[in-house]
Short mmCIF file of C-alpha atoms in Angstrom, two decimals:
data_model
loop_
_atom_site.label_atom_id
_atom_site.label_comp_id
_atom_site.label_asym_id
_atom_site.label_seq_id
_atom_site.Cartn_x
_atom_site.Cartn_y
_atom_site.Cartn_z
CA UNK A 1 48.46 13.05 20.83
CA UNK A 2 45.17 10.04 20.24
CA UNK A 3 42.53 12.50 21.95
CA UNK A 4 38.51 12.22 20.93
CA UNK A 5 37.51 15.23 20.31
CA UNK A 6 33.77 15.57 20.01
CA UNK A 7 32.00 18.32 18.59
CA UNK A 8 28.16 18.79 20.09
CA UNK A 9 25.82 19.75 16.42
CA UNK A 10 22.38 20.37 17.26
CA UNK A 11 20.10 17.98 15.09
CA UNK A 12 17.30 20.16 13.39
CA UNK A 13 14.21 17.76 12.51
CA UNK A 14 12.06 19.07 8.59
CA UNK A 15 8.89 19.98 9.82
CA UNK A 16 6.38 18.31 7.77
CA UNK A 17 3.78 19.20 6.40
CA UNK A 18 0.91 17.70 6.41
CA UNK A 19 -1.01 16.13 3.14
CA UNK A 20 -3.86 17.92 2.00
CA UNK A 21 -5.82 14.07 2.18
CA UNK A 22 -9.56 13.94 3.02
CA UNK A 23 -9.32 11.43 5.82
CA UNK A 24 -6.19 12.89 6.78
CA UNK A 25 -6.50 14.39 10.42
CA UNK A 26 -9.10 11.29 11.20
CA UNK A 27 -5.53 8.94 10.21
CA UNK A 28 -2.78 11.39 11.64
CA UNK A 29 -2.67 10.43 15.33
CA UNK A 30 -1.87 6.45 14.07
CA UNK A 31 0.36 7.71 11.47
CA UNK A 32 2.28 9.37 13.96
CA UNK A 33 2.13 6.93 16.42
CA UNK A 34 3.98 4.83 13.95
CA UNK A 35 5.89 7.29 12.87
CA UNK A 36 5.11 6.63 9.39
CA UNK A 37 5.37 10.99 8.56
CA UNK A 38 8.67 11.42 9.16
CA UNK A 39 9.23 8.16 6.36
CA UNK A 40 8.09 9.09 3.11
CA UNK A 41 10.92 10.75 2.64
CA UNK A 42 13.05 7.72 2.70
CA UNK A 43 10.87 5.92 1.58
CA UNK A 44 12.05 7.32 -1.94
CA UNK A 45 9.88 7.34 -5.49
CA UNK A 46 6.30 5.23 -5.43
CA UNK A 47 8.77 1.90 -8.39
CA UNK A 48 7.86 -0.95 -6.11
CA UNK A 49 5.14 -2.93 -6.75
CA UNK A 50 2.78 -4.24 -3.74
CA UNK A 51 0.19 -6.81 -4.39
CA UNK A 52 -3.23 -6.84 -1.78
CA UNK A 53 -4.72 -10.48 -1.77
CA UNK A 54 -8.13 -9.83 -0.32
CA UNK A 55 -12.11 -9.97 -0.79
CA UNK A 56 -11.49 -7.18 -3.88
CA UNK A 57 -11.15 -3.38 -4.10
CA UNK A 58 -13.09 -0.58 -5.89
CA UNK A 59 -11.31 -0.86 -8.99
CA UNK A 60 -12.63 3.19 -9.47
CA UNK A 61 -11.50 4.75 -6.63
CA UNK A 62 -9.28 7.25 -7.27
CA UNK A 63 -6.96 6.95 -4.69
CA UNK A 64 -5.28 3.59 -5.87
CA UNK A 65 -2.06 3.39 -8.29
CA UNK A 66 -3.76 0.40 -10.13
CA UNK A 67 -0.93 -1.84 -11.65
CA UNK A 68 -4.24 -3.28 -13.70
CA UNK A 69 -7.49 -4.06 -12.48
CA UNK A 70 -6.02 -7.61 -11.01
CA UNK A 71 -7.33 -11.17 -10.90
CA UNK A 72 -9.53 -13.06 -8.54
CA UNK A 73 -9.21 -17.12 -7.70
CA UNK A 74 -12.22 -17.66 -5.29
CA UNK A 75 -15.47 -19.86 -5.72
CA UNK A 76 -16.65 -17.71 -8.54
CA UNK A 77 -13.58 -19.34 -10.83
CA UNK A 78 -13.13 -22.21 -9.46
CA UNK A 79 -14.86 -24.24 -12.42
CA UNK A 80 -12.93 -23.10 -14.88
CA UNK A 81 -9.58 -22.11 -12.20
CA UNK A 82 -7.85 -19.14 -11.79
CA UNK A 83 -8.75 -16.20 -14.20
CA UNK A 84 -8.23 -13.18 -15.24
CA UNK A 85 -11.26 -10.80 -14.16
CA UNK A 86 -11.73 -7.52 -13.12
CA UNK A 87 -12.03 -8.30 -8.82
CA UNK A 88 -15.31 -8.75 -7.28
CA UNK A 89 -16.53 -9.46 -4.25
CA UNK A 90 -17.37 -7.49 -1.30
CA UNK A 91 -15.19 -4.74 -2.03
CA UNK A 92 -14.44 -1.92 1.24
CA UNK A 93 -12.03 -4.40 3.86
CA UNK A 94 -9.61 -4.74 0.62
CA UNK A 95 -9.75 -1.18 -0.59
CA UNK A 96 -9.07 -0.25 3.79
CA UNK A 97 -6.75 -2.13 3.65
CA UNK A 98 -4.84 -0.92 0.21
CA UNK A 99 -5.53 2.39 1.60
CA UNK A 100 -4.15 2.33 4.76
CA UNK A 101 -0.80 0.65 2.95
CA UNK A 102 -0.77 2.45 -0.32
CA UNK A 103 -2.65 5.21 -1.36
CA UNK A 104 -1.72 9.07 -2.98
CA UNK A 105 -0.60 11.87 -1.22
CA UNK A 106 -1.56 15.75 -1.19
CA UNK A 107 -4.55 14.80 -3.91
CA UNK A 108 -6.80 16.08 -1.88
CA UNK A 109 -8.50 12.00 -2.32
CA UNK A 110 -8.89 9.07 1.17
CA UNK A 111 -6.77 9.07 2.87
CA UNK A 112 -2.49 8.43 2.66
CA UNK A 113 -0.64 5.79 2.39
CA UNK A 114 1.87 4.25 4.30
CA UNK A 115 4.01 3.98 1.29
CA UNK A 116 1.96 6.48 -0.69
CA UNK A 117 0.90 5.70 -4.24
CA UNK A 118 3.27 2.70 -5.67
CA UNK A 119 1.71 1.06 -7.40
CA UNK A 120 -0.31 -2.02 -6.77
CA UNK A 121 -1.95 -5.64 -8.06
CA UNK A 122 -5.24 -6.37 -6.03
CA UNK A 123 -5.60 -10.09 -5.49
CA UNK A 124 -9.45 -11.43 -4.60
CA UNK A 125 -8.92 -14.71 -2.85
CA UNK A 126 -10.70 -14.61 0.51
CA UNK A 127 -13.13 -17.68 -0.56
CA UNK A 128 -10.62 -19.94 -2.48
CA UNK A 129 -8.62 -22.42 -1.97
CA UNK A 130 -5.13 -23.98 -0.96
CA UNK A 131 -4.76 -23.47 -4.67
CA UNK A 132 -5.94 -20.44 -5.95
CA UNK A 133 -3.71 -18.95 -3.76
CA UNK A 134 -0.85 -20.71 -4.75
CA UNK A 135 -2.18 -19.11 -8.26
CA UNK A 136 -2.40 -15.56 -6.58
CA UNK A 137 1.47 -16.12 -5.38
CA UNK A 138 2.55 -17.13 -8.74
CA UNK A 139 0.79 -14.55 -10.50
CA UNK A 140 2.80 -12.06 -8.21
CA UNK A 141 6.16 -13.81 -8.46
CA UNK A 142 5.22 -13.41 -12.66
CA UNK A 143 4.08 -9.60 -12.37
CA UNK A 144 7.70 -8.97 -10.03
CA UNK A 145 5.48 -7.92 -7.46
CA UNK A 146 8.16 -6.62 -3.74
CA UNK A 147 5.45 -7.15 -1.01
CA UNK A 148 2.82 -9.49 -0.76
#
């Protein structure tokens, strides 16, 4: 008869347990504001490679899944061109940015990232030239990085 019928089915939103990361309580308001916890199940497995181009990171920080120690493209390597060296410099900012993006979740360490546990390639170019930045971006292509 061409009539349409709609059923009222209640939707029950799954309740997610808070991560057990050390500083979750300090970051919870921000993560909830941008609706991150409900999106964690949709993010899927941590296989997408991420690169962070910053001033370097703390290579001993256990809350990150590093692809490698990374590369530096900055003034200290300008005379020899871009060369593979451990990322050095002031790592605080780079470590913080990287952690917000990909820190592991539920490991009793630090914070929980937006895409927890995704493999990350750290690149240091803060004091570099456009040529050095281009070299870092080329490295991302060579390493099949999907998010920069």
